[in-house]
Structure formats: structure tokens, C-alpha cells
Short mmCIF file of C-alpha atoms in Angstrom, two decimals:
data_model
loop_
_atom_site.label_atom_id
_atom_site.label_comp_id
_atom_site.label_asym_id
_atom_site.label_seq_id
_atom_site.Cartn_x
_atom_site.Cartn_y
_atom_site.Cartn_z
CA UNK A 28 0.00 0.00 0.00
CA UNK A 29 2.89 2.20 0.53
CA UNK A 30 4.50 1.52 -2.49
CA UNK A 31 1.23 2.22 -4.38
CA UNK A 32 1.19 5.80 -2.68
CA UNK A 33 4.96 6.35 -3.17
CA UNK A 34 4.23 5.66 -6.70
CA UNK A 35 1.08 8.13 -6.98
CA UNK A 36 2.84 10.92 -5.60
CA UNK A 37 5.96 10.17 -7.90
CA UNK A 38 3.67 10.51 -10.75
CA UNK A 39 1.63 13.75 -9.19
CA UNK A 40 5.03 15.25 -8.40
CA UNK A 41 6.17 15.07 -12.34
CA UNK A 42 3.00 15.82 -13.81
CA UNK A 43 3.30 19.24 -11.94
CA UNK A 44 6.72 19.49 -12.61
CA UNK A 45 5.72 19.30 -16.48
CA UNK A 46 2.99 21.22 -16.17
CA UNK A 47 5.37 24.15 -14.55
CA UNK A 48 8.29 23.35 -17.38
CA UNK A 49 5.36 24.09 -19.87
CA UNK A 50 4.13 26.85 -18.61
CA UNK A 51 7.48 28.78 -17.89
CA UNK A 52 8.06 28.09 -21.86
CA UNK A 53 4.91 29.81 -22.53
CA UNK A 54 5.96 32.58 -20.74
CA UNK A 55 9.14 32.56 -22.27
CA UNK A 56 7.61 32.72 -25.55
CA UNK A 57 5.51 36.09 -24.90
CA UNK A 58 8.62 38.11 -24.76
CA UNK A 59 9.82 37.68 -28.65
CA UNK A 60 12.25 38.60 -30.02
CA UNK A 61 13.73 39.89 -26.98
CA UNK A 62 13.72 36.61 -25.66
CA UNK A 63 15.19 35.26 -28.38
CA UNK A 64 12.11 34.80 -30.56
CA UNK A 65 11.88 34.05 -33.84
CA UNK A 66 9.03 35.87 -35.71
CA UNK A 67 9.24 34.33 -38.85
CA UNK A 68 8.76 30.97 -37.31
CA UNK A 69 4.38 29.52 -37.76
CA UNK A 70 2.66 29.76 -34.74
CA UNK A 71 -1.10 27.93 -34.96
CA UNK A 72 -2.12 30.52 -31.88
CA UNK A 73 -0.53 33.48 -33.05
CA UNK A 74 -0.52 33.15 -36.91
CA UNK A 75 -0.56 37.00 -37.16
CA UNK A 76 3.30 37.83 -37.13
CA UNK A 77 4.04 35.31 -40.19
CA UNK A 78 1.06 36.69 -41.95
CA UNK A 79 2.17 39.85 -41.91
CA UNK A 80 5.83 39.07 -42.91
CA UNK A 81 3.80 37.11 -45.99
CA UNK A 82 1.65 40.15 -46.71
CA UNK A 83 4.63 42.66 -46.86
CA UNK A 84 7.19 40.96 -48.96
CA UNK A 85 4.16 40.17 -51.58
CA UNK A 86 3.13 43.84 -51.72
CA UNK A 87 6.54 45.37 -52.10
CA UNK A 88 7.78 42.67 -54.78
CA UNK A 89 4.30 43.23 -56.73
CA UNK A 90 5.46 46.65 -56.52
CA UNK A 91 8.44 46.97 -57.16
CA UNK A 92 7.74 44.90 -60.58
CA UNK A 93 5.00 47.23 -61.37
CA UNK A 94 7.09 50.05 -61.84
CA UNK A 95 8.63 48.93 -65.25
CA UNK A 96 5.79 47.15 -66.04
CA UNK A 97 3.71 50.32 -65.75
CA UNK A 98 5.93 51.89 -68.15
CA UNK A 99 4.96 49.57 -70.69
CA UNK A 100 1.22 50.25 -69.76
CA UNK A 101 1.00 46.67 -68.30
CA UNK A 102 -2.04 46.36 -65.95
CA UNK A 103 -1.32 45.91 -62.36
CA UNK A 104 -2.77 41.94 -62.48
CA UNK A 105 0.57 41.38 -64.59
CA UNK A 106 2.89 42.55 -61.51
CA UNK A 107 1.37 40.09 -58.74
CA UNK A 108 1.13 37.01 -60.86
CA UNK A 109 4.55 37.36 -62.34
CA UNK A 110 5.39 38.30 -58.10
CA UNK A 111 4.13 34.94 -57.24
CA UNK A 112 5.69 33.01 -59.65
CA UNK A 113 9.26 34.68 -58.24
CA UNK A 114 8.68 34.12 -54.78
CA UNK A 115 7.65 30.65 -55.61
CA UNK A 116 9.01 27.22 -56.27
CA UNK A 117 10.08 28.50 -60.13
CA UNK A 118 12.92 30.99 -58.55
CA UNK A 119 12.95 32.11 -55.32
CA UNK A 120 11.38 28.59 -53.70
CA UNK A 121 15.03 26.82 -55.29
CA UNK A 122 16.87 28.85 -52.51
CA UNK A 123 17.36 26.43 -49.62
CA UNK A 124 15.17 27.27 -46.49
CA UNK A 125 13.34 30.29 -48.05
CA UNK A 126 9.96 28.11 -48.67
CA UNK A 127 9.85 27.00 -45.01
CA UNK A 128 10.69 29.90 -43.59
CA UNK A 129 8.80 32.71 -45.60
CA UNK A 130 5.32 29.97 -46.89
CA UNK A 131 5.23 27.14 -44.55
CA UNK A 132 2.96 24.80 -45.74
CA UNK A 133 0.51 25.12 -42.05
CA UNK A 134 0.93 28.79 -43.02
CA UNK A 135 -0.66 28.77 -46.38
CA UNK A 136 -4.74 28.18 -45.08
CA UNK A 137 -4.73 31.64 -43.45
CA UNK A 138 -3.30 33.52 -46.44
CA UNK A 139 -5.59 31.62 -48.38
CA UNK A 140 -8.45 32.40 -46.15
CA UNK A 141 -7.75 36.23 -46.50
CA UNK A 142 -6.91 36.34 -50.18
CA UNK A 143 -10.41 34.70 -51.10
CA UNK A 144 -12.01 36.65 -49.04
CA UNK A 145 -10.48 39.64 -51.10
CA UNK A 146 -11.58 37.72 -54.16
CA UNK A 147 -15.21 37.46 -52.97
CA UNK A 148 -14.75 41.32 -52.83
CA UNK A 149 -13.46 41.72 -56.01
CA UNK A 150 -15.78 40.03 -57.56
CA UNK A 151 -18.88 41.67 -55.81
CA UNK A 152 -17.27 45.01 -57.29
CA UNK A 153 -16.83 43.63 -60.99
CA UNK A 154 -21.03 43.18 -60.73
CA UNK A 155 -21.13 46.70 -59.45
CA UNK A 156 -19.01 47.53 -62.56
CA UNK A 157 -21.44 45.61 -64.89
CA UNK A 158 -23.76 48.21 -66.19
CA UNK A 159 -26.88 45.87 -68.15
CA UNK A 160 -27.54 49.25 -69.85
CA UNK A 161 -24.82 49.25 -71.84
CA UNK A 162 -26.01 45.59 -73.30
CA UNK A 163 -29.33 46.69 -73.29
CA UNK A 164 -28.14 49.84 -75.97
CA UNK A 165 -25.81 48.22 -77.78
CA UNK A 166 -27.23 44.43 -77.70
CA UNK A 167 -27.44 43.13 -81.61
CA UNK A 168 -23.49 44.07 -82.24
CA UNK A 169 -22.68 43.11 -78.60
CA UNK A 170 -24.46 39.63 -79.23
CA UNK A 171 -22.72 38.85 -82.34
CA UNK A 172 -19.36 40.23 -81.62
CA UNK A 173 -19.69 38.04 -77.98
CA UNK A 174 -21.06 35.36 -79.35
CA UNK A 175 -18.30 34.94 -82.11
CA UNK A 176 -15.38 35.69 -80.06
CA UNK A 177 -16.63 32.86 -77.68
CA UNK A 178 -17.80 29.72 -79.89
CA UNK A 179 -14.47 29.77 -81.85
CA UNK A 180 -12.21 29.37 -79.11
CA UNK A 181 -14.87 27.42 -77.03
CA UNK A 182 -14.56 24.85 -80.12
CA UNK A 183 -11.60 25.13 -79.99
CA UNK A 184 -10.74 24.44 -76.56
CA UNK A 185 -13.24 21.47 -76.72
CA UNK A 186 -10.87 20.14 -79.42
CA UNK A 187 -7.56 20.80 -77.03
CA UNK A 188 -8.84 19.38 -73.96
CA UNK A 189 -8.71 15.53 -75.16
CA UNK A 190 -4.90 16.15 -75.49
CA UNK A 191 -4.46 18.06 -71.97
CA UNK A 192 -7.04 15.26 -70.73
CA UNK A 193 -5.29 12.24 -72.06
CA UNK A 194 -1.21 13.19 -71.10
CA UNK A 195 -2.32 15.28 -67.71
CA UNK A 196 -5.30 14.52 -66.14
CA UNK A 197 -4.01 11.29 -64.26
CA UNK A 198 -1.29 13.93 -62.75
CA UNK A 199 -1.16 13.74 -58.74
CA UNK A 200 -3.40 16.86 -57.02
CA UNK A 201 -6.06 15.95 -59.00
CA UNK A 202 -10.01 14.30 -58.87
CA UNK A 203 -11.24 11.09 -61.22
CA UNK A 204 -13.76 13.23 -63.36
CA UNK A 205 -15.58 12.74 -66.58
CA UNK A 206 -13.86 13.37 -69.76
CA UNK A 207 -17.08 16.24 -70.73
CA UNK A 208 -16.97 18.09 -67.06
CA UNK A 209 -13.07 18.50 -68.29
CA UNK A 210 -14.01 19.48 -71.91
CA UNK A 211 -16.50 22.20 -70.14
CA UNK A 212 -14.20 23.62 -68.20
CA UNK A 213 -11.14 23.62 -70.78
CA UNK A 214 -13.55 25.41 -73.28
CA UNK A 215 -14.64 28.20 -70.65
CA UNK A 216 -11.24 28.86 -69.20
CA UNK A 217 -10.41 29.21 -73.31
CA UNK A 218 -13.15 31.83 -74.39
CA UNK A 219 -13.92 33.87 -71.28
CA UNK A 220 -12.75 37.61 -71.49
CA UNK A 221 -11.20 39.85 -68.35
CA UNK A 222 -14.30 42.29 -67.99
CA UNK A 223 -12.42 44.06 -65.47
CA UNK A 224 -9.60 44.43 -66.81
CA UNK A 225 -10.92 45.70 -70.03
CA UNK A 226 -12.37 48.47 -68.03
CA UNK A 227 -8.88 49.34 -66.90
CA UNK A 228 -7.39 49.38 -70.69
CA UNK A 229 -10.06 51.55 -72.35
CA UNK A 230 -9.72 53.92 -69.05
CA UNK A 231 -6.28 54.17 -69.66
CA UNK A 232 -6.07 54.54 -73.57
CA UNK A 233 -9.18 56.65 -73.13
CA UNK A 234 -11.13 54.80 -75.06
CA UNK A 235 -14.48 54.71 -73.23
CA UNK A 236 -16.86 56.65 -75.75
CA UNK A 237 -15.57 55.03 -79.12
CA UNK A 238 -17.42 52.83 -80.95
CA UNK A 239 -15.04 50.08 -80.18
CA UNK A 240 -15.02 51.06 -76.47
CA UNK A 241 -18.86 50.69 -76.13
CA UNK A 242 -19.00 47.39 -78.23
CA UNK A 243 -16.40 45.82 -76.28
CA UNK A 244 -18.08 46.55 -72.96
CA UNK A 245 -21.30 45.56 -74.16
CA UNK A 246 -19.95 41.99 -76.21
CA UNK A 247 -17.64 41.69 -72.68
CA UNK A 248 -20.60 41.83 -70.48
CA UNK A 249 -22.56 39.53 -72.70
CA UNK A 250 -19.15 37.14 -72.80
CA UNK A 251 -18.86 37.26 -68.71
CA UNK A 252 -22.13 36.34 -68.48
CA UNK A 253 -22.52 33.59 -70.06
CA UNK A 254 -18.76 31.88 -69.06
CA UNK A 255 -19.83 32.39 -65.48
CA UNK A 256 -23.17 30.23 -66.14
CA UNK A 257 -20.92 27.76 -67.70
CA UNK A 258 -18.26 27.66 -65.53
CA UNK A 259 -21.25 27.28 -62.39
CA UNK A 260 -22.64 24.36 -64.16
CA UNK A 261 -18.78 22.93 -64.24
CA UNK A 262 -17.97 23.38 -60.81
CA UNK A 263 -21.38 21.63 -59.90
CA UNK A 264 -21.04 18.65 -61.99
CA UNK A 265 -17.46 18.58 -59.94
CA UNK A 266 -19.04 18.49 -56.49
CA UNK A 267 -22.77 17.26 -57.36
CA UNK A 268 -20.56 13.87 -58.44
CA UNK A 269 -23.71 12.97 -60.51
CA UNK A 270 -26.21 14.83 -63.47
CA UNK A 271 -29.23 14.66 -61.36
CA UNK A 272 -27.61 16.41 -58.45
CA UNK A 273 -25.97 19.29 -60.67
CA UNK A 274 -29.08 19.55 -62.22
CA UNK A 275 -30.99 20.77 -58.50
CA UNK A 276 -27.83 22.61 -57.76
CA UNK A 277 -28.60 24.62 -61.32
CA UNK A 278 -32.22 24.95 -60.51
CA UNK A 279 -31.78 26.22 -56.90
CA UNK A 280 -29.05 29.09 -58.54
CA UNK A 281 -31.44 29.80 -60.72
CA UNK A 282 -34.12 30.72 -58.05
CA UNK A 283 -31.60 32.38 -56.10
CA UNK A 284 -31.09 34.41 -59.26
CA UNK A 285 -35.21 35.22 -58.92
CA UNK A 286 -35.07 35.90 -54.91
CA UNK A 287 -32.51 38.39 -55.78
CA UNK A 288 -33.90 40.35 -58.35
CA UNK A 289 -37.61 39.65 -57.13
CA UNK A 290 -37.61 40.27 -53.33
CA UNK A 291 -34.14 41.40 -52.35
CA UNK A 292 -33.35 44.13 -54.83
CA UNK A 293 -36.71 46.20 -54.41
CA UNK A 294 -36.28 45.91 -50.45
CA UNK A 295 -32.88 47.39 -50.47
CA UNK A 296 -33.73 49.78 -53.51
CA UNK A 297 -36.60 50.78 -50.34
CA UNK A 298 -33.57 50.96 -47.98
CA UNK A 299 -31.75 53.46 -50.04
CA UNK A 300 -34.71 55.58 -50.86
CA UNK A 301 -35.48 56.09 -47.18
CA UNK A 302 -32.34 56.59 -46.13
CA UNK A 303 -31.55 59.00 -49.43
CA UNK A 304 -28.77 56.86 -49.97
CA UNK A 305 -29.23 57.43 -53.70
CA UNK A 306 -28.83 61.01 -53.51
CA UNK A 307 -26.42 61.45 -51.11
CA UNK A 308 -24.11 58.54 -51.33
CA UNK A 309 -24.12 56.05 -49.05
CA UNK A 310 -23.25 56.20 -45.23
CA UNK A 311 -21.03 53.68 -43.40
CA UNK A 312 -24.34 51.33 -42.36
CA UNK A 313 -25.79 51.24 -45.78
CA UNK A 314 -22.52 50.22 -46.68
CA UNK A 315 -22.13 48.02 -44.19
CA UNK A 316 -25.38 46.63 -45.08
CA UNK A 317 -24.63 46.04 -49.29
CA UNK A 318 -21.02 44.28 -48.10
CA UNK A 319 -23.68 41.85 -45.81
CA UNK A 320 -26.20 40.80 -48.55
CA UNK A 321 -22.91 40.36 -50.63
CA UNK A 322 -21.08 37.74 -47.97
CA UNK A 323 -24.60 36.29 -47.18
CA UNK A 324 -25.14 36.00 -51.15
CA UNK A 325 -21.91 34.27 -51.47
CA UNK A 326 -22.20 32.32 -48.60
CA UNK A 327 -25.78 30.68 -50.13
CA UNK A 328 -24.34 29.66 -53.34
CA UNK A 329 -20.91 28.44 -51.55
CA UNK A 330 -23.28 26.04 -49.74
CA UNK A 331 -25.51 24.84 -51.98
CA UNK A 332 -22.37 23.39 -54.40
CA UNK A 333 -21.58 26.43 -56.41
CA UNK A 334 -18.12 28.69 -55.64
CA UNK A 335 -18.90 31.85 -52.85
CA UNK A 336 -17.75 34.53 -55.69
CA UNK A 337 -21.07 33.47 -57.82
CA UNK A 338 -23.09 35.08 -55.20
CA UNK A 339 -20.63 37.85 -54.61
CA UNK A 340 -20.88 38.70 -58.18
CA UNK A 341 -24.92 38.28 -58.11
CA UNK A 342 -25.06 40.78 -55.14
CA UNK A 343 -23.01 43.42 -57.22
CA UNK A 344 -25.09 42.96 -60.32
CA UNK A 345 -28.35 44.13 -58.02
CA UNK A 346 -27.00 47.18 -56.61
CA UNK A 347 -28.19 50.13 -58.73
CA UNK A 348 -26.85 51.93 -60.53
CA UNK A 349 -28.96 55.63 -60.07
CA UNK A 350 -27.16 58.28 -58.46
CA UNK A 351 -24.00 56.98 -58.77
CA UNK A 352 -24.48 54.75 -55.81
CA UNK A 353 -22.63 51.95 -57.43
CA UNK A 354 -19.61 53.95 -58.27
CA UNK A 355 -20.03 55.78 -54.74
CA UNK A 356 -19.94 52.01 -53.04
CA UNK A 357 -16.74 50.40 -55.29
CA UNK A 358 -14.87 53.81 -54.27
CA UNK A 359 -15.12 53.23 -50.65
CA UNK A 360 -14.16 49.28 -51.12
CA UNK A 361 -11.75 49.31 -54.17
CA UNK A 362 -8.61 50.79 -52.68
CA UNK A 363 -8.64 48.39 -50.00
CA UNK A 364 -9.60 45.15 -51.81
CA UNK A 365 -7.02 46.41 -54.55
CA UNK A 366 -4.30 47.33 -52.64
CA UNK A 367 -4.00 44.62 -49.92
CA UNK A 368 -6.33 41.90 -51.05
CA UNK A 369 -5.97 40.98 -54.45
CA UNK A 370 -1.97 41.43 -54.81
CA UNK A 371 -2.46 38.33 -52.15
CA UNK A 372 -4.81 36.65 -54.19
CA UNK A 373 -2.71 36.60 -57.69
CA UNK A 374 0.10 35.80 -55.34
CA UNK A 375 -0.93 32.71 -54.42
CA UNK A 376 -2.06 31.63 -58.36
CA UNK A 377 2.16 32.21 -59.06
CA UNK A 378 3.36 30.45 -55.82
CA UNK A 379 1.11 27.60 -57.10
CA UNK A 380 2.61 27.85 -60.29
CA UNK A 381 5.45 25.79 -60.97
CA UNK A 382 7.83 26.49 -64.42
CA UNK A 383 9.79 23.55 -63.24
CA UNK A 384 7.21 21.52 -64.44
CA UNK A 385 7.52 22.81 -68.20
CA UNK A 386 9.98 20.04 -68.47
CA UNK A 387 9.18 18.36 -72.22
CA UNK A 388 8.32 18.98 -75.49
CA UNK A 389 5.09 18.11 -75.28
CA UNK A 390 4.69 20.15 -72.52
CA UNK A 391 5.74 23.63 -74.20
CA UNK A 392 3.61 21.99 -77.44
CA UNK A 393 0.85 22.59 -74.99
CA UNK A 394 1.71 26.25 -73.96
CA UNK A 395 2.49 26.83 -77.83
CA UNK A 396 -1.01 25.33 -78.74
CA UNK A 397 -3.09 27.26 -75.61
CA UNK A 398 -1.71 30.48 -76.36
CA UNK A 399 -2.63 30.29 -79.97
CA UNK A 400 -6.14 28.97 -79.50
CA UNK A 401 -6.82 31.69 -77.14
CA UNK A 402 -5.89 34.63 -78.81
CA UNK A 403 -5.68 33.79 -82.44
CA UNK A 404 -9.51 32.07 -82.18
CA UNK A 405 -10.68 35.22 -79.52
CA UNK A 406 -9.46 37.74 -82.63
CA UNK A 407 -10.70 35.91 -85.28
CA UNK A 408 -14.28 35.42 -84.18
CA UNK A 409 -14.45 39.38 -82.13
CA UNK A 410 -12.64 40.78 -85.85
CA UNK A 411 -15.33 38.79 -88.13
CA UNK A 412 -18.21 39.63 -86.39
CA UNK A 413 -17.58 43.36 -85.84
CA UNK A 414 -16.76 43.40 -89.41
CA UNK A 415 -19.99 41.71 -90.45
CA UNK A 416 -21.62 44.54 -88.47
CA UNK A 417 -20.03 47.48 -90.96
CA UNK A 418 -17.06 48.40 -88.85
CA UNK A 419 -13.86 49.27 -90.79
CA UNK A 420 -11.03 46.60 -90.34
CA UNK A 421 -8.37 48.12 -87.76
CA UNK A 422 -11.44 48.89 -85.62
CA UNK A 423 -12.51 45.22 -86.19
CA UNK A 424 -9.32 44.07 -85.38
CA UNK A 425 -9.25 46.44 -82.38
CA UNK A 426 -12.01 44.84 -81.04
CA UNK A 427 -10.70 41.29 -81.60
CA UNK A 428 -7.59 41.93 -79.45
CA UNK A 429 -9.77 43.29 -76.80
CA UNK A 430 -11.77 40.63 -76.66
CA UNK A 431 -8.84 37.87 -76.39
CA UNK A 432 -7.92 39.84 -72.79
CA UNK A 433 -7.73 37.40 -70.12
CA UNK A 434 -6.35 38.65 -66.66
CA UNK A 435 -7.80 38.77 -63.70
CA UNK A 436 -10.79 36.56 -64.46
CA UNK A 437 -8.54 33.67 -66.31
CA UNK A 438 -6.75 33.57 -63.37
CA UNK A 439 -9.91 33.34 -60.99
CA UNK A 440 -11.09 30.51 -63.07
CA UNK A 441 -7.82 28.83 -62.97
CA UNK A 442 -7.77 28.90 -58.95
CA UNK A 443 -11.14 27.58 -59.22
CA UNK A 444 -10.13 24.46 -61.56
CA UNK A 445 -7.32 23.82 -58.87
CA UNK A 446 -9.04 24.16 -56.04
CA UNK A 447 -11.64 21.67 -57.41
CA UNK A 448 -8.64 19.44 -58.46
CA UNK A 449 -9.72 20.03 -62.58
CA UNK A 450 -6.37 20.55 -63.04
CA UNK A 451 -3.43 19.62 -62.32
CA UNK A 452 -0.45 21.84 -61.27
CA UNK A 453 1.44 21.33 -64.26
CA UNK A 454 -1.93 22.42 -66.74
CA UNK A 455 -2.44 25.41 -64.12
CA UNK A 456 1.28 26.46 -64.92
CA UNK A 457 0.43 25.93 -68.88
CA UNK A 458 -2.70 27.86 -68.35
CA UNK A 459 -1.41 30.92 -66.13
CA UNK A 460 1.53 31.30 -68.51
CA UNK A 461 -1.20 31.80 -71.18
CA UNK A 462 -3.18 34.11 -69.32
CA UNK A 463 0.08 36.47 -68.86
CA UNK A 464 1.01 36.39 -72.29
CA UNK A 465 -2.84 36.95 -73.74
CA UNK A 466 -3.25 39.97 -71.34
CA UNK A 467 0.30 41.11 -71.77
CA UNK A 468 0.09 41.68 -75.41
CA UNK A 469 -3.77 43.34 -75.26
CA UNK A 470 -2.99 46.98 -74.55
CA UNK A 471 0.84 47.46 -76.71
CA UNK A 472 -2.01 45.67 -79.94
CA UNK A 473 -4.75 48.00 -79.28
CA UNK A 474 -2.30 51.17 -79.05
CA UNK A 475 -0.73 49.96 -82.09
CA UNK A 476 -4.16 49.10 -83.84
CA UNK A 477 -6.20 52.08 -82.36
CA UNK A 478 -3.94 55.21 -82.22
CA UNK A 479 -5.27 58.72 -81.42
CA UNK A 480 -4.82 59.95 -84.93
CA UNK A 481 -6.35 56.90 -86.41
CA UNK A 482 -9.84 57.90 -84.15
CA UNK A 483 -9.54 61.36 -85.61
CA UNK A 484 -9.27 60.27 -88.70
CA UNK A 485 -12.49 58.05 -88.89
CA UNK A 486 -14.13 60.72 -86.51
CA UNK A 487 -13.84 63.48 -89.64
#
């Protein structure tokens, strides 16, 4: 019996002894680095430090590339993705210990977390961008010209994706799916067109009030429109698993799309009336009430089997757009979600991109043959069917190269095919090095194409 206590209090006496141990390292630990801390190492319970070591080398490399790139009249999407794909495994990732220490993988969920909540952002302002009026005014040329520059290269990439199917799609990181869900999403991620950014290049190169300026917008919201619809349906035939259950998924989006328009836009369009939101701009609660219907709005169609940014995107499209309230609302969002968010975001698609993996012929056959389907197909169909519609050739072909802009939305769709496990790493990397090159070459085309003098000329 005395043995048996001896032994309990042995056992009570390390217990507290470890207990003590444990807690004086605890302690230790809350001085830092003047206790010999390191920051940069992960810590689950205080993730903050790393994250902001992570946010500030991303935001000063994007930057520092954006200077030259500016130059060039490069938009700023060009920067972070070429950023990412510096700091990751292509360059900077092949210096010993810089992987670990600056993107541990336990790291990588929070910066993940935070950059898709900046997408979910970004894409509730690209529906506050989308004005329907402009479709509405401008809807026979914007039908053909969108329709054209999107069946050709959605052909097209239907006709490339048995290749990237048949040498990739066994590749690790990725889900057993059918051969068509694959097609789908090939095709979409081939013919969709950068709304956003398109805003940015006819902004810059002032070419707004054109003809080819309005025809763009309205063929690019037409374009948008439609790819999203697709690229819905593909991400539900991913994680429905089966026809019948995409099917529901479809049919309960599409009565979302009703609720929305039907009961939840003429509520809030009360809100704003009452509270002369319209007129005056909107105050910190209405905006704190649009950015609530927009997280609740992606939050629905995250759960019912569709991505969060589909809701995001729905919530922008209902905002409206009298009194400048839309513009009023993406002016007191944009700088943030532009300046901090989204540099994360495009981050992330270049650390996930891996040149390394370029490694073949039949690899860069693939980057060769994506490149060329995207742009060449994008300004032959956008060229043919503004010509068909009696506009001179270099505007035609003006509006071709505008249409085969990718950017920020090719890159969104790309993280989305990953994420689902579409694609592989390797036809990410083949896929992100198209989007660069595609949106690279849009604005030095249309400057070439378009010129100044050239609109003065057909102007008199």
C-alpha cells in the first residue's frame, strides 16, 4: 500500500513538474524577439506575425515589378502574378530554407483564407461595374461580336482538352472526373474575357466613348455572363458527383437568381430611398449593409455546391446603378480590396505555379497550342463579327484583341479548376503562362491598332 502511494505521488510530483516546465516556456515565448524569438517561425495561436511578414514581402515585390511594367502600360494583375511566380518554387522557392521559412505549408490556409475573401470582394465590385444598360443599348453588335469571339475558341478548346485530358489529367493533385466536365471547363477557361480588366485598358487609352469602347463593354458583359453560367454548371457537376444532383444545384441558382432580383433588390432599392442613400451617397451602415447581402449572397451559393464569388458577383449585379451609388460604393471598397487583397490573391495563383514543371516537349507543345487557340480564335471570331456589323477593319481588329484579354478573371477561373482538383499543377502552370502572355500583349495591340490619330481620322 505504501508503495502504491509512493508511486502516486511520484507521478503527481512530475506531472506538476511538467505542467510548470510548460508553462514557464509559454511565458518565455511572450517576450519575442527579446527573448530570443523568432518571428518568422508559424505559430497555430498566433498566426498573425508570419502573416504579416507574408503580406509585406508580396506587396513590395508586386510593386516593385510594377514600376517597369507600368511603363509599358502593363495592368497591375501582370505585376502580382509574375510576383508569385518569383517568390515561388520557379525561382525564389530553389533557394534552400526560403519556402519554409517565408510559406510554410501550415501557413498557407490563413493567407488563403484572407486572399479569397479579397476575391469574394473583387468580384462583388466587378457586378457593381457591370452596367446591363450598356447591353441593353448596344445588344445586336454586342451579341454577335460576344457570341463569335466565344464559340471559336470554345470549339476550340473542346478540341484541345482531349490532349491536356489524355497526357495530364491522371497527374497527382487531382479528382477522377468525366472526360465532358473537363471538356466544359477547358472550353470556358479558353473563351472567357477579363471584364475588369478591359475596363482598366479603355480607361487608360481613353477609349471609353468610341465605338469600339462601347462594343467591347457591351460583347464583354454579354461574354462574362454567359462563361460564369458555364463555368457554375462545371464546378457543380465537380461536387454534385452525378447529373441529377448538378441539375438541383442549377435549378436552386437559378431561383436564387429570382429571390434576388424579385424580393431582395426592391427591399434594399426601399432601404436606399429612405435613407436617401441614392442622392447622397451612401453612409457607413448602408454600406455596411450592401457588403452583408454580398457575404450572405456568397455564402448561399458556396453552400448549396456552387463557388462563394457566384453570389458575390450576383449581389453586385443588383446594386443600382442611379445616383451613382454603385460607383459611390466600389470607391469606398476598391482601394482596400485592390491594394491589400488581391496582390495576395494573384500571389498565391504564381506560388502555385510551378515552371519547373515545363519540363518536355510536349509540354511547351501545350503552352504553344493554348496560347494560340486563345488569342488567335478570340481575334478571329471578335474581328469577323464586328466586321460583319459594318465596322472598318483596324477597328474590327481592335475589337478582336480586346476581346482575347484574359487577366484577372482567367486567373480566378484557374484557382477555381485547382481548387476543385480540374487541373493539375502542371496544366495550371500551362494555363497561367497563357493568361500572362494573352493579357500582356492586349494593350501594346490596341495602341498599335487604335492610335489617337487613327480615331480622328475616322471621326472626320
Amino acid at each position: 500500500m505504501a508503495t502504491i502511494t509512493q508511486r502516486i505521488t511520484d507521478i503527481a510530483t512530475k506531472t506538476v513538474a511538467s505542467a510548470s516546465a510548460s508553462s514557464t516556456m509559454r511565458a518565455a515565448a511572450q517576450g519575442g524577439i527579446l527573448e530570443g524569438g523568432n518571428p518568422s517561425q508559424y505559430n497555430a495561436s498566433n498566426p498573425i506575425i508570419l502573416f504579416i511578414i507574408q503580406a509585406g514581402i508580396i506587396l513590395i515585390f508586386c510593386r516593385l515589378l510594377h514600376y517597369p511594367l507600368a511603363l509599358l502600360r502593363q495592368p497591375r494583375v501582370i505585376a502580382e502574378v509574375l510576383g508569385g511566380i518569383l517568390l515561388g518554387p520557379s525561382v525564389m522557392g530553389r533557394i534552400p530554407g526560403f519556402t519554409n521559412a517565408i510559406f510554410p505549408t501550415p501557413a498557407m490556409p490563413g493567407l488563403s483564407l484572407v486572399a479569397n475573401l479579397g476575391l469574394i470582394m473583387f468580384l462583388f465590385l466587378v457586378g457593381l461595374e457591370v452596367d446591363l444598360r450598356y447591353f441593353v443599348s448596344n445588344w445586336k453588335v454586342a451579341v454577335s461580336v460576344g457570341a463569335a469571339g466565344m464559340a471559336l475558341p470554345f470549339g476550340l478548346g473542346c478540341a484541345i482538352a482531349r490532349g491536356l485530358y489524355n497526357d495530364f489529367q491522371d497527374e497527382p493533385g487531382t479528382v477522377p472526373i468525366e472526360f465532358g466536365t473537363y471538356m466544359l471547363f477547358i472550353a470556358v477557361a479558353m473563351s472567357i474575357t477579363a471584364f475588369p480588366v478591359l475596363c482598366r485598358i479603355l480607361t487608360e487609352l481613353k477609349l471609353l466613348s468610341t465605338p469600339v469602347g462601347v462594343i467591347v463593354l457591351s460583347a464583354g458583359v454579354g461574354n462574362d455572363a454567359v462563361g460564369w453560367i458555364l463555368l457554375a454548371l462545371c464546378v457543380a457537376l465537380v461536387n454534385a458527383g452525378d447529373g441529377l444532383t448538378a441539375l438541383w444545384v442549377l435549378l436552386t441558382c437559378l431561383g436564387y437568381v429570382l429571390f434576388l432580383v424579385f424580393a431582395v433588390r426592391p427591399v434594399f432599392m426601399r432601404v436606399l430611398r429612405r435613407t436617401r442613400s441614392l442622392q447622397d451617397g451612401p453612409s457607413q451602415s448602408v454600406v455596411a449593409l450592401t457588403l452583408l447581402i454580398a457575404l450572405a449572397s456568397a455564402f448561399f451559393t458556396g453552400v448549396i455546391g456552387v463557388h462563394p464569388i457566384f453570389g458575390a458577383f450576383l449581389a453586385g449585379l443588383i446594386c443600382p446603378h442611379e445616383g451613382g451609388f454603385a460607383i459611390k460604393v466600389t470607391e469606398k471598397v476598391e482601394d482596400l480590396v485592390g491594394a491589400l487583397f488581391l496582390p495576395l490573391y494573384f500571389a498565391l495563383s504564381g506560388l502555385s505555379t510551378n515552371l519547373g514543371l515545363l519540363d518536355n516537349g510536349i509540354t511547351w507543345a501545350y503552352v504553344i497550342g493554348v496560347i494560340a487557340i486563345a488569342f488567335i480564335s478570340k481575334l478571329a471570331g471578335g474581328m469577323l463579327a464586328a466586321k460583319a456589323n459594318g465596322l472598318v477593319w483596324r477597328e474590327s481588329a481592335t475589337i478582336g484583341v480586346l476581346m482575347s484579354c484574359k487577366g484577372l478573371v482567367e486567373l480566378i477561373v484557374l484557382n477555381i479548376g485547382l481548387q476543385a482538383k480540374i487541373l493539375s499543377t502542371r496544366t495550371f502552370t500551362i494555363f497561367v503562362i497563357m493568361a500572362i502572355v494573352t493579357t500582356f500583349a492586349t494593350t501594346p495591340l490596341t495602341a498599335w491598332l487604335y492610335p489617337p490619330w487613327y480615331q480622328r481620322k475616322l471621326e472626320a
